[in-house]
Coordinates of C-alpha atoms in Angstrom, one line a residue:
X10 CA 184.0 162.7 157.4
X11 CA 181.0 164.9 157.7
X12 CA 178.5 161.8 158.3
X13 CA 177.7 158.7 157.8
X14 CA 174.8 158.9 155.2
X15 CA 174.2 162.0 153.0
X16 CA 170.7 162.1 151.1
X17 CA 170.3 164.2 148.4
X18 CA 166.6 165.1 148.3
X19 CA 164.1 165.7 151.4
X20 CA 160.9 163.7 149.6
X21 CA 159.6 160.5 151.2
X22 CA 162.0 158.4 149.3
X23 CA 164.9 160.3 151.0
X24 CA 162.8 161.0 154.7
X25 CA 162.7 156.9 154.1
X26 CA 165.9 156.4 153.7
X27 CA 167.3 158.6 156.3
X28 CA 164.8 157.3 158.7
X29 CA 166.2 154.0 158.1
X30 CA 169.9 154.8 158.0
X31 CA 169.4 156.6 161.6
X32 CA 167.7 153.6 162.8
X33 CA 170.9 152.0 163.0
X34 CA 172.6 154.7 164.4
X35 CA 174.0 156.4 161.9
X36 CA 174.8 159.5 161.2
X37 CA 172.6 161.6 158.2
X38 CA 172.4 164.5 156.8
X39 CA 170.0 165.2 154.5
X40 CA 170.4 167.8 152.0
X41 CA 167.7 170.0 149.8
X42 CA 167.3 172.7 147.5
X43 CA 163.8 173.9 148.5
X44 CA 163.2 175.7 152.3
X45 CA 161.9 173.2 155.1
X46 CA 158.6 174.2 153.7
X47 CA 158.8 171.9 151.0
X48 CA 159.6 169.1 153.3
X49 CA 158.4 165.6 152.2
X50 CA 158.4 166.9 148.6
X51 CA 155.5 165.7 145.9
X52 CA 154.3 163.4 148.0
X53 CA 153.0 166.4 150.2
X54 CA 150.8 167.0 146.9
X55 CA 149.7 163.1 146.6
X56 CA 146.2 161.8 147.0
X57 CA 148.0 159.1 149.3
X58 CA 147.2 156.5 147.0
X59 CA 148.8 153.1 148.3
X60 CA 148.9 149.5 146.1
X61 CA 148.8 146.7 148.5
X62 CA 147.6 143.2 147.7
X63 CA 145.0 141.2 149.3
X64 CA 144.3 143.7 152.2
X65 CA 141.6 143.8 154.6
X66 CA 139.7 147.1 152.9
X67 CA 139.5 144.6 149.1
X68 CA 138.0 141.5 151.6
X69 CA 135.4 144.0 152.6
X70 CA 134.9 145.3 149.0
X71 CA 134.5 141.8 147.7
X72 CA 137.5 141.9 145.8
X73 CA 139.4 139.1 145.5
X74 CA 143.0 139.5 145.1
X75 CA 146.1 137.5 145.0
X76 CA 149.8 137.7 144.9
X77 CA 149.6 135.8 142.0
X78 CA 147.1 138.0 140.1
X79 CA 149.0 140.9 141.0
X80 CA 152.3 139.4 139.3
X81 CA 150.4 139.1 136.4
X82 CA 148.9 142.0 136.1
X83 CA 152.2 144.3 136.9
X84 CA 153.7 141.9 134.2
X85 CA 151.1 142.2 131.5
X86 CA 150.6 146.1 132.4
X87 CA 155.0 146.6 132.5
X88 CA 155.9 144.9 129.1
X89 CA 159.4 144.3 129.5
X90 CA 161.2 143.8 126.9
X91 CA 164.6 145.3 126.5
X92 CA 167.8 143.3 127.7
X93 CA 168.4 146.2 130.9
X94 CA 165.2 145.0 132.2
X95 CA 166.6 142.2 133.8
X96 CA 166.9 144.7 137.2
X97 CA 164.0 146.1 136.9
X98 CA 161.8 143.3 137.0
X99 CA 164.0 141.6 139.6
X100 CA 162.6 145.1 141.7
X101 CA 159.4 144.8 140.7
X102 CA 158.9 140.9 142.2
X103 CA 160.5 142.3 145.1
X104 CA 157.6 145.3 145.6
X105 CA 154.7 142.4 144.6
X106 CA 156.2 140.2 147.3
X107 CA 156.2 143.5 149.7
X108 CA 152.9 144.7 148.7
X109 CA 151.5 141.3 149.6
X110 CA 153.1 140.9 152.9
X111 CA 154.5 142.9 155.3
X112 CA 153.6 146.5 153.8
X113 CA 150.2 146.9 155.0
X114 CA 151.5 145.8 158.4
X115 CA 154.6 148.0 158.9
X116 CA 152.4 150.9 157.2
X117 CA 149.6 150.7 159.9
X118 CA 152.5 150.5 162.5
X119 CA 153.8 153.8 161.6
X120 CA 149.5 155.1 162.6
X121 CA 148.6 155.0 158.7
X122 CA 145.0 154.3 157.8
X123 CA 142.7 154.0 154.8
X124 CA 139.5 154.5 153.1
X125 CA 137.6 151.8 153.1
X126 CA 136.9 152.3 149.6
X127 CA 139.3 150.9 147.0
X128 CA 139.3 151.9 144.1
X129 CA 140.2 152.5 140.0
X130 CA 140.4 149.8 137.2
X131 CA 142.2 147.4 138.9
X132 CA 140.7 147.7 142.1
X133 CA 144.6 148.0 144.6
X134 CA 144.1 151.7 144.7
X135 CA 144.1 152.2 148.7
X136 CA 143.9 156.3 149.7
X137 CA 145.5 156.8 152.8
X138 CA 143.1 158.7 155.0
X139 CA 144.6 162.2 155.3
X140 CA 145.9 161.8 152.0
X141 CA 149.5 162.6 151.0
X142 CA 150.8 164.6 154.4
X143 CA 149.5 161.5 156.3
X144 CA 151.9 159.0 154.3
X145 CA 155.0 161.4 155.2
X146 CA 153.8 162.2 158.7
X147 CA 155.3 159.2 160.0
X148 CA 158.5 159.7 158.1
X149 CA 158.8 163.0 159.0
X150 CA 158.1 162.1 162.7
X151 CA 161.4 159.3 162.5
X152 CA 163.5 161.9 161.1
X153 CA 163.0 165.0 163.4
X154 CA 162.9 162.7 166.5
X155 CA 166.2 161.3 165.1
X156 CA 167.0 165.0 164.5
X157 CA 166.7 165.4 168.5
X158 CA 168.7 163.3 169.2
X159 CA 172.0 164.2 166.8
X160 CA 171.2 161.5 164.7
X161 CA 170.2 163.3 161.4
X162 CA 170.7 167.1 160.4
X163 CA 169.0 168.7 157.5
X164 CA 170.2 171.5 155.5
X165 CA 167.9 172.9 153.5
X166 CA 168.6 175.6 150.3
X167 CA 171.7 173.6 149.2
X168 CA 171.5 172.6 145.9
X169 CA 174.2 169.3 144.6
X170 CA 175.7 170.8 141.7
X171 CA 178.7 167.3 141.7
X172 CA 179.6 164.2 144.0
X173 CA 182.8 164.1 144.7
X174 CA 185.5 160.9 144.3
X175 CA 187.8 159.7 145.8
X176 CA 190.0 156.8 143.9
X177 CA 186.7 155.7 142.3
X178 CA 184.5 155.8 145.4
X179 CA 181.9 158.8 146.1
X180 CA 183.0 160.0 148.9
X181 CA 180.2 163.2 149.5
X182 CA 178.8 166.0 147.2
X183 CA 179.8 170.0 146.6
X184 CA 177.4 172.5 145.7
X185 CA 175.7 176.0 146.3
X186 CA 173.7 177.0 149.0
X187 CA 170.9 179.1 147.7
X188 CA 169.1 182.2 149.1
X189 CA 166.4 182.4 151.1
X190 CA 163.3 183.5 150.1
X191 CA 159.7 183.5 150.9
X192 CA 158.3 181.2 148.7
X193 CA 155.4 178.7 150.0
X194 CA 155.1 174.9 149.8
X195 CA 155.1 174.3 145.9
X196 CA 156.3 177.7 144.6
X197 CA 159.3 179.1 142.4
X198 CA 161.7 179.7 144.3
X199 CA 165.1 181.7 144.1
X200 CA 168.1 180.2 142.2
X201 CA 170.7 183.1 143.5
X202 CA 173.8 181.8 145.0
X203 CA 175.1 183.0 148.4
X204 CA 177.8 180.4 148.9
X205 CA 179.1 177.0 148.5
X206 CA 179.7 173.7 150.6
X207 CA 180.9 170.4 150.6
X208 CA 180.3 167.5 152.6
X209 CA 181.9 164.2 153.4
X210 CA 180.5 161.1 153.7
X211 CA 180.9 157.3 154.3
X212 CA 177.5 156.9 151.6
X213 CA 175.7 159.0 149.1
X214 CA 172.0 157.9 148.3
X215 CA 170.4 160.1 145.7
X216 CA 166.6 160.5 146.1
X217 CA 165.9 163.8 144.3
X218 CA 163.0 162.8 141.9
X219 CA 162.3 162.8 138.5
X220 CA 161.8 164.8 135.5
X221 CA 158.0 166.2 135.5
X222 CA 159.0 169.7 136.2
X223 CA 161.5 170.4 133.4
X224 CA 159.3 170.4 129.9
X225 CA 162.8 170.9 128.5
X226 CA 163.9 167.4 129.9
X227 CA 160.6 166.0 129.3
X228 CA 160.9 166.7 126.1
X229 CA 165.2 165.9 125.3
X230 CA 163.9 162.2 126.8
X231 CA 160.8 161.9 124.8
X232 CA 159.8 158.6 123.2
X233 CA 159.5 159.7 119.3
X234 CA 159.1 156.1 117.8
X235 CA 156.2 154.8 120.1
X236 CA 155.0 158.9 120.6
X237 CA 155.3 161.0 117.8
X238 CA 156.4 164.6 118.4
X239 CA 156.6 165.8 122.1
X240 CA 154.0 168.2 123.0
X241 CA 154.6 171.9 122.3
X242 CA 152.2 172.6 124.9
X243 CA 151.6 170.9 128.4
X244 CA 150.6 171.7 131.8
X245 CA 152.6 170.9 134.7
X246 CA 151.3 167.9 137.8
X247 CA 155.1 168.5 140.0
X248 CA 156.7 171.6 141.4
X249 CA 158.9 173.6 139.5
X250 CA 161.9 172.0 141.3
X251 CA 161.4 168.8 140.2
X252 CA 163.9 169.2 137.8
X253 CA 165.7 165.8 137.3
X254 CA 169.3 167.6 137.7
X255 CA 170.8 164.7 139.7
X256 CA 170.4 162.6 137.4
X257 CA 172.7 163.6 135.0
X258 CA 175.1 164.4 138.1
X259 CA 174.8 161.1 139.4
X260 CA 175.8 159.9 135.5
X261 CA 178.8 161.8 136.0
X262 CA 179.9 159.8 138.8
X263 CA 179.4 156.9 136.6
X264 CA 176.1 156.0 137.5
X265 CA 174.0 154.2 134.7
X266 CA 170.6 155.9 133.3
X267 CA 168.5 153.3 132.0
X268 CA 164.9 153.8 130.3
X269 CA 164.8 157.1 130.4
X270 CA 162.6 157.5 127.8
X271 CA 159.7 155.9 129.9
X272 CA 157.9 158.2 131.6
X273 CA 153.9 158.6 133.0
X274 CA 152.5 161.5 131.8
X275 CA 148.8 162.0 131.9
X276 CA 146.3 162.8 129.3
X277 CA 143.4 164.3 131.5
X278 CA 145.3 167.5 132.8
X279 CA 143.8 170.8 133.6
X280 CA 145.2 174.5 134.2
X281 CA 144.6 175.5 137.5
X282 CA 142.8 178.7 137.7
X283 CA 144.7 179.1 141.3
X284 CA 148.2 178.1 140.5
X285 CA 151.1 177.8 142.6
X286 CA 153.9 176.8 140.6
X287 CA 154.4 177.2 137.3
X288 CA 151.8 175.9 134.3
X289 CA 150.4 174.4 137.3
X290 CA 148.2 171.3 136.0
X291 CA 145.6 169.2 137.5
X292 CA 144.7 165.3 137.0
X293 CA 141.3 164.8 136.4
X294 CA 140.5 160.5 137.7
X295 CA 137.6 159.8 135.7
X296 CA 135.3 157.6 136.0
X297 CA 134.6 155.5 132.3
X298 CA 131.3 157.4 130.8
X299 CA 132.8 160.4 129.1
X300 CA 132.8 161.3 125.6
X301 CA 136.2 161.7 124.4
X302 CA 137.4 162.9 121.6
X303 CA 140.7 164.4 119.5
X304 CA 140.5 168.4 119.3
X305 CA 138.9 167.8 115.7
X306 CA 136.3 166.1 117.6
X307 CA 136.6 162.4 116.8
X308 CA 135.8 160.1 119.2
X309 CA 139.1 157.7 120.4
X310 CA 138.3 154.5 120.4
X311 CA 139.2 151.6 122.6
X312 CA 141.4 151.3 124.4
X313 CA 141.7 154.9 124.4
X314 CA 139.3 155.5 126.8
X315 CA 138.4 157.3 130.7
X316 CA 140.5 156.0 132.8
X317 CA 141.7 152.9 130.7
X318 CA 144.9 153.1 128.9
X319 CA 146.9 155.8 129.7
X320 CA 149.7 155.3 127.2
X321 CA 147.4 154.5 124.0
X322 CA 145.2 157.5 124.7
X323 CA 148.4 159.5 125.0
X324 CA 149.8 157.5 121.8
X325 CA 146.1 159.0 120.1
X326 CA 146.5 162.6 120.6
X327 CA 150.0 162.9 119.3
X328 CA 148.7 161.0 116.8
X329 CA 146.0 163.6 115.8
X330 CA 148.5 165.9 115.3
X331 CA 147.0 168.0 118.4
X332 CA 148.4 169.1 122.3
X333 CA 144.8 168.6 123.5
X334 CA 141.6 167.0 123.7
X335 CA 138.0 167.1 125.0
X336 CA 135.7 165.2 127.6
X337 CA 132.3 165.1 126.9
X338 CA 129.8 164.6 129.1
X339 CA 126.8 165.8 131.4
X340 CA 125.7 167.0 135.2
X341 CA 125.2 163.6 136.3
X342 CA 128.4 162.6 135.2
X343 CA 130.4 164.8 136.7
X344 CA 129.1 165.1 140.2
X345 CA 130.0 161.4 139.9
X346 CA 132.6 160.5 137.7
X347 CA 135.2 163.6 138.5
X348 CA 137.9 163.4 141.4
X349 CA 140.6 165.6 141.3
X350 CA 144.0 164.7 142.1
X351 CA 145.7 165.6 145.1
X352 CA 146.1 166.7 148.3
X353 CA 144.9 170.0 147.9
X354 CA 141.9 169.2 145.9
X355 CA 140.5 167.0 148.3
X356 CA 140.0 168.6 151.4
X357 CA 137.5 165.8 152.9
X358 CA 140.5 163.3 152.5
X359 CA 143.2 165.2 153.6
X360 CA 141.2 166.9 156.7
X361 CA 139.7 163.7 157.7
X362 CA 136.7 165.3 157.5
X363 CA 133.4 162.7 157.7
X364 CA 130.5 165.5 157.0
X365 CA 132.5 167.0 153.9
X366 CA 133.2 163.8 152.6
X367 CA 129.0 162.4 152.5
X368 CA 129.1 165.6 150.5
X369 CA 129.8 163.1 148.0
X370 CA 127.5 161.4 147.8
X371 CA 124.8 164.7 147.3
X372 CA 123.3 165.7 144.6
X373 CA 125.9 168.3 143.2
X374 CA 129.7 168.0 142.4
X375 CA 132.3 168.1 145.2
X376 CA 133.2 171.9 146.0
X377 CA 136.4 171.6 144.4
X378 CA 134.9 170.0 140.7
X379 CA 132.7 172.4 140.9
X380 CA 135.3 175.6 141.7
X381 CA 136.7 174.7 138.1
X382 CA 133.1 174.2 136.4
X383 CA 132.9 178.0 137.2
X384 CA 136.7 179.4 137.4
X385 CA 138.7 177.0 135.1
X386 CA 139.4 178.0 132.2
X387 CA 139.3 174.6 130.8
X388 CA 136.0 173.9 131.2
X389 CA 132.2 175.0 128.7
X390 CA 128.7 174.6 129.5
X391 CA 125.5 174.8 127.3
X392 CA 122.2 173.4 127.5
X393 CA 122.0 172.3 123.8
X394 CA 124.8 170.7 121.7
X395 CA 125.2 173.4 119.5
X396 CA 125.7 176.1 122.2
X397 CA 128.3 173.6 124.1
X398 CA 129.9 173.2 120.3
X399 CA 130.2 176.8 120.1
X400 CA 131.8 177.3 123.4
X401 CA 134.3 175.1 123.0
X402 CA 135.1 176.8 119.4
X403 CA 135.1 180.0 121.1
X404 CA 137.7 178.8 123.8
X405 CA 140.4 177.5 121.5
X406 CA 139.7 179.9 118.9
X407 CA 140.4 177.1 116.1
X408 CA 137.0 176.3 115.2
X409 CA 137.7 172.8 114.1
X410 CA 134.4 171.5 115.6
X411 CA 131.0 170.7 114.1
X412 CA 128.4 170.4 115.8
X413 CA 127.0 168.0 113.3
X414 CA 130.1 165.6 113.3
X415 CA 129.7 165.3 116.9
X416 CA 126.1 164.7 117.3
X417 CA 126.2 161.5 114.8
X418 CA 128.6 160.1 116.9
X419 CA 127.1 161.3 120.5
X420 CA 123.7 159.8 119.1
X421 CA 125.6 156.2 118.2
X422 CA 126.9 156.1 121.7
X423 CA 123.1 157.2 123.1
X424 CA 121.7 154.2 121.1
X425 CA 124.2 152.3 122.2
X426 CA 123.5 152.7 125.7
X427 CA 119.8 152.3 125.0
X428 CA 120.5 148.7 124.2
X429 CA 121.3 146.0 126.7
X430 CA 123.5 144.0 124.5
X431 CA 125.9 146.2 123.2
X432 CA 129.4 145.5 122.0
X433 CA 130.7 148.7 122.4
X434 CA 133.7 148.4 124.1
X435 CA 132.9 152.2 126.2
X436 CA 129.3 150.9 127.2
X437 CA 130.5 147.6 128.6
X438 CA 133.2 149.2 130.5
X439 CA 130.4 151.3 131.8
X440 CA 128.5 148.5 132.8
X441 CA 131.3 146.1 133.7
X442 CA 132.7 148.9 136.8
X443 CA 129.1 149.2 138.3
X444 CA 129.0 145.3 138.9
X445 CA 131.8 146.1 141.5
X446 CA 130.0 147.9 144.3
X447 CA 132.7 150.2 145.1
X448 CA 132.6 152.0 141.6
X449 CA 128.7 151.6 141.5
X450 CA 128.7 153.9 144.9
X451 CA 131.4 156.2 144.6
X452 CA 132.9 156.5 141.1
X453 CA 130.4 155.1 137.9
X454 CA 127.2 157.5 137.4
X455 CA 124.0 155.2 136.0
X456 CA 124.4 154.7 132.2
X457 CA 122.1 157.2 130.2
X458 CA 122.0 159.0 127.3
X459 CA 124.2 162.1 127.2
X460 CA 122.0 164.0 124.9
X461 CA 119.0 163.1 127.3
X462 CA 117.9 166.9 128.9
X463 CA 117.3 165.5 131.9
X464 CA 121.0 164.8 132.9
X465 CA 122.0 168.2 131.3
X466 CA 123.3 170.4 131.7
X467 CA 126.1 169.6 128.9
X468 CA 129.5 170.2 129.7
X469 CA 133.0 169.9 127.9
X470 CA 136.3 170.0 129.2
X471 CA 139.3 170.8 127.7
X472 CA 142.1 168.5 128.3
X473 CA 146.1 169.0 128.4
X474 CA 149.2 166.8 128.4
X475 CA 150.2 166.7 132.1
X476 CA 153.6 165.8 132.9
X477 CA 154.3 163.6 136.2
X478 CA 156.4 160.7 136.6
X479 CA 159.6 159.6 135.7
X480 CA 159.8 155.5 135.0
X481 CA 163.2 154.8 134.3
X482 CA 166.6 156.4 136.2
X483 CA 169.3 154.9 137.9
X484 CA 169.7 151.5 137.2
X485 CA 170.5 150.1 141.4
X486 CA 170.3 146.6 142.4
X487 CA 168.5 145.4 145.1
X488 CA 170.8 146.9 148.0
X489 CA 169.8 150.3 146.2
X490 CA 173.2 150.8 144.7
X491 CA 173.9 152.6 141.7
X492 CA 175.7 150.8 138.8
X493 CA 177.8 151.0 136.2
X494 CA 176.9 150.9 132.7
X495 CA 179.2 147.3 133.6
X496 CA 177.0 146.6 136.2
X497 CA 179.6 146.8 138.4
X498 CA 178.2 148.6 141.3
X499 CA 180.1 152.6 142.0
X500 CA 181.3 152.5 145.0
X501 CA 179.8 154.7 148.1
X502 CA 176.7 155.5 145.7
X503 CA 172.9 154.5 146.2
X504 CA 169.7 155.9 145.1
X505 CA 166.2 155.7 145.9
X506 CA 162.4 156.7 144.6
X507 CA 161.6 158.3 141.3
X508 CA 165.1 158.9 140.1
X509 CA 165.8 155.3 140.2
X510 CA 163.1 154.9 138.4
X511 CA 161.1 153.5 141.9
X512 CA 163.4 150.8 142.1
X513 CA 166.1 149.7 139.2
X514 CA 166.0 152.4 136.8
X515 CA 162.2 151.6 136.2
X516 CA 160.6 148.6 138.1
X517 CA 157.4 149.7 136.4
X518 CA 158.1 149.2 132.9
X519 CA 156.2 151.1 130.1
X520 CA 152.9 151.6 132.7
X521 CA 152.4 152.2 135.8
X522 CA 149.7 150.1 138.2
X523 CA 147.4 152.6 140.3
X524 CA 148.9 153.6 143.9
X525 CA 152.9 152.4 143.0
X526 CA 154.7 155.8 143.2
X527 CA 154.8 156.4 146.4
X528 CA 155.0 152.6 147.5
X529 CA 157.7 152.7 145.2
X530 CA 159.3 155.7 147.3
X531 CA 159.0 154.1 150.6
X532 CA 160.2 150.7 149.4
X533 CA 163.4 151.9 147.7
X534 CA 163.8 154.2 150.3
X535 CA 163.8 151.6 153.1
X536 CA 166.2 149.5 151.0
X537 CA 168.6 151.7 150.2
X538 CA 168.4 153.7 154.1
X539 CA 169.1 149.9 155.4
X540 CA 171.6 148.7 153.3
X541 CA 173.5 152.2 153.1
X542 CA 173.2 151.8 156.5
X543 CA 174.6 148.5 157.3
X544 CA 177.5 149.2 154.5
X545 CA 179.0 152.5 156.6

C-alpha cells in the first residue's frame, strides 16, 4: 500500500482533509491535476467570505443573531423537498451547530482574522482579512509542515482518470500524469500525457470540486423545469480545471450523485477585460439601488432584485428569452454599491492594506470598479438617458432598447423614491439595509433619484450568466463517506467540499446562505480527513 489516505484534489476541502488525516499520523498523499501553483485551488480566488453565527464582529455590528434564527433561515432559504434530502439536511444542522460553536474558535486558532464589518442581506457574511489565500494559509501551513516530516506527499500534474477495486472496496486510483508547462495560478493548462500511475491506498477521499468550469456539464445538468433553456452564452467565475470529472468517476465506483441539477450560478457576471482563464467572469456584490432590467429593457420585479434572490432573478432572464441583462444606475451608486468578487479584485483585503482600504470610503469608486468603468467591455456611460440608451444599443448591436420605455419606468422609481411612504418593494429594500449601520457605511449609497444630474454621470452595465458552484454531488453521510444509490456506504471511499455538494450531495438545498462555500470546504474536509483517518 502506497499510503494511508489518498486525496484527490489540492483545494481547501482536500488541504483540510489531509491536514486532518496527517494529524493522526497517517500517511497522505495528495494528488492534483494543476502545478503546485494552483495549490489551494478556488479558494485562492475567494473573497474569504466565512458564515458563522452569533460572532463577536455581529455583537459589535448590533446584529443579533441566533442559532436558532440561523436554522431557520438555512431552512427557509434551502427548500428541501425531495425524499434524498434526508442527508443533506442531516449535514446542514451539523454545519449550523458548527457555525455557532466551535468554528470561529478553531478558525482564529489556526491565526485567521476578520473584518469587522459584516455584511450582505442576511448580515453572517464575515471576510476573512487577507481574503481567500489567508483562509488556506493555515491549511497549507499543516500540510507542508506535515510534508516535512514524511507525513503527507503531493504529486502534482496527475490527473484520476478511475479508482480502482478490489472485491468491492476502493482500494486507490490510476491515471495520467500530465506535462508540465508554464501556466500561472488560474490558467489553461496542458492536457498532454507523459505517463501513467497508480497508487494504493487504505482510503480514497475525493475533493476535486464541482462543475463551474465545464459549460458543457453545466449545461447536460441544467434544471429545464424550474429554468427554461440553459444559457447559450455565459461567462466563466472558476478556473478552467474545474471540470467536475470525478464525479462521474467516483459514480463508477458506485458512488451516488444526488441533486445534481442544483447548482449557484450568478446573475451579475462580467467579462474580464484582463482574463486569465477562459471566458473569465467577474461577480459584481451589489448593493440594492440599481435599476435592473431584462435586455428588452423591462424592469424585474421583486424579488428579482440587487442582491436579493439569486435564483428568481436567474429564473427572470431565462425567462425573457435572453443570456443577459442590464444594471442601471449612477456615480454615486457605484462608488458605493459595487464590490467585486475575489481575491484579486480586492487588493485592500487581500494585502491587509489599511490606507487602500479608507479608499473606500472617498469620493470615487475603488481602483478596481473603476478599472472596468473604463476597460470592461461590459460597461456604458452618458450624461443623458438617451446617450446612455444609445450606448448600450451600440454595444449589443440588437437595438431592442427605447429610450422612451425606459424613462417611464426610471421616472416611476424616481417618484417613488421621492416619497417617504412608498410600497415599492426596491425602495424599501433601499431604505430597510441603511437602518443596519454596516450597509449604511459601507455598502447602501443615500436614496435619490437616478435621473437627478447631480448623481450622474449615468452608467449601465451589461450583465452575464456566471457559472460557480456546484450544490448537489456525492451523497456521503456524516463520516464523509460516499454511498450507494442503497445507501449502503462503498467501501474505502469518502468525499469532501463542492463535489459532495459541501456536505451530503447538497447540504444547501436549492440556495445558498452568503459565506457557506468555503465553510462548507473546511467542514467536510475536517470530517472526512478525521474519520478517513480513524477508519485506516
Amino acid at each position: 500500500m502506497d499510503c494511508d489516505v489518498l486525496v484527490i484534489g489540492a483545494g481547501l476541502a482536500g488541504l483540510v482533509t489531509a491536514s486532518e488525516a496527517a494529524a493522526r499520523g497517517r500517511k497522505v498523499i495528495v494528488l492534483d491535476q494543476e502545478r503546485e501553483q494552483n495549490l489551494g485551488g478556488q479558494a485562492f480566488w475567494s473573497l474569504g467570505g466565512l458564515f458563522f453565527i452569533d460572532s463577536p464582529e455581529q455583537r459589535r455590528m448590533g446584529i443579533r443573531d441566533s442559532r436558532a434564527l440561523a436554522g431557520q433561515d438555512w431552512m427557509g432559504s434551502s427548500q428541501f423537498d425531495r425524499p434524498e434530502d434526508h442527508l443533506p439536511r442531516l449535514w446542514a444542522e451539523a454545519y449550523l451547530d458548527f457555525a455557532a460553536g466551535e468554528k470561529r474558535r478553531w478558525l482564529h486558532s489556526l491565526g485567521l482574522r476578520w473584518f469587522p464589518v459584516v455584511g450582505w442581506a442576511v448580515p453572517r457574511f464575515h471576510v476573512t482579512w487577507g481574503t481567500g489565500p489567508a483562509v488556506l494559509e493555515p491549511f497549507i501551513r499543516l500540510t507542508r509542515e506535515a510534508e516535512g516530516r514524511g507525513l503527507v506527499r503531493f504529486r502534482f500534474r496527475h490527473r484520476v482518470d478511475e479508482l480502482v477495486t478490489s472485491d468491492g472496496v476502493v482500494t486507490g486510483a490510476r491515471g495520467a500524469i500530465l506535462k508540465s508547462d508554464t501556466a500561472s495560478r488560474g490558467e489553461q493548462s496542458s492536457r498532454d500525457v507523459v505517463g501513467d500511475f497508480e497508487i494504493s491506498a487504505g482510503a480514497v477521499i475525493v475533493s476535486s470540486g464541482g462543475i463551474g468550469g465545464n459549460h458543457e456539464l453545466v449545461r447536460r445538468n441544467w434544471p429545464r423545469k424550474r429554468l427554461g433553456q440553459p444559457p447559450a452564452s455565459m461567462v466563466s467565475g472558476v478556473p478552467h480545471h474545474v471540470d467536475g470529472r470525478m464525479v462521474e468517476i467516483a459514480a463508477q465506483a458506485r458512488g451516488s450523485v444526488i441533486n445534481a441539477d442544483r447548482m449557484w450560478h450568478y446573475t451579475e457576471g462580467l467579462r474580464n477585460f484582463d482574463p486569465i482563464w477562459p471566458d473569465h467572469g467577474i461577480r459584481i456584490l451589489p448593493g440594492p439601488s440599481s435599476f435592473w432590467c431584462d435586455a428588452d429593457g423591462n424592469r424585474f420585479s421583486a424579488p428579482a432584485m440587487p442582491g436579493f434572490d439569486t435564483l428568481a432573478t436567474l429564473e427572470a432572464i431565462r425567462r425573457s428569452g435572453h443570456d443577459y441583462s442590464w444594471f442601471i444606475l449612477t456615480r454615486e451608486i457605484i462608488k458605493k454599491e459595487f464590490a467585486l468578487s475575489g481575491s484579486e479584485q480586492n487588493p485592500d483585503l487581500t494585502g491587509k492594506s489599511i490606507p487602500l482600504l479608507l479608499k473606500r470610503l472617498g469620493q470615487n469608486p475603488p481602483g478596481p470598479v473603476q478599472a472596468f468603468i473604463e476597460k470592461g467591455e461590459d460597461f456604458v456611460v452618458g450624461t443623458r438617458l438617451e446617450d446612455l440608451v444609445e450606448g448600450m444599443n451600440r454595444l449589443t448591436g440588437e437595438n431592442r432598447l427605447s429610450a422612451a420605455h425606459l424613462r417611464v419606468q426610471i421616472e416611476a422609481r424616481d417618484r417613488e423614491i421621492a416619497n417617504p411612504f412608498s410600497k415599492d418593494a426596491q425602495v424599501t429594500a433601499i431604505r430597510g439595509a441603511r437602518a443596519y449601520r454596516g450597509d449604511r457605511l459601507l455598502r447602501t449609497a443615500k436614496p435619490h433619484r437616478l435621473l437627478d444630474p447631480k448623481a450622474g454621470p449615468l452608467i449601465a452595465v451589461r450583465l452575464h450568466i456566471l457559472t460557480r458552484k456546484t450544490l448537489g454531488g456525492l451523497q456521503t453521510n456524516l463520516s464523509g463517506r460516499v454511498l450507494e444509490l442503497s445507501g449502503t456506504p462503498v467501501p474505502g471511499l469518502y468525499a469532501a467540499g463542492e463535489v459532495a455538494g459541501f456536505g451530503g450531495g447538497g447540504m444547501h438545498g436549492y440556495n445558498a446562505l452568503e459565506g457557506t462555500f468555503l465553510g462548507g470546504c473546511i467542514f467536510s474536509g475536517r470530517a472526512a480527513g478525521q474519520n478517513a483517518g480513524a477508519a485506516v
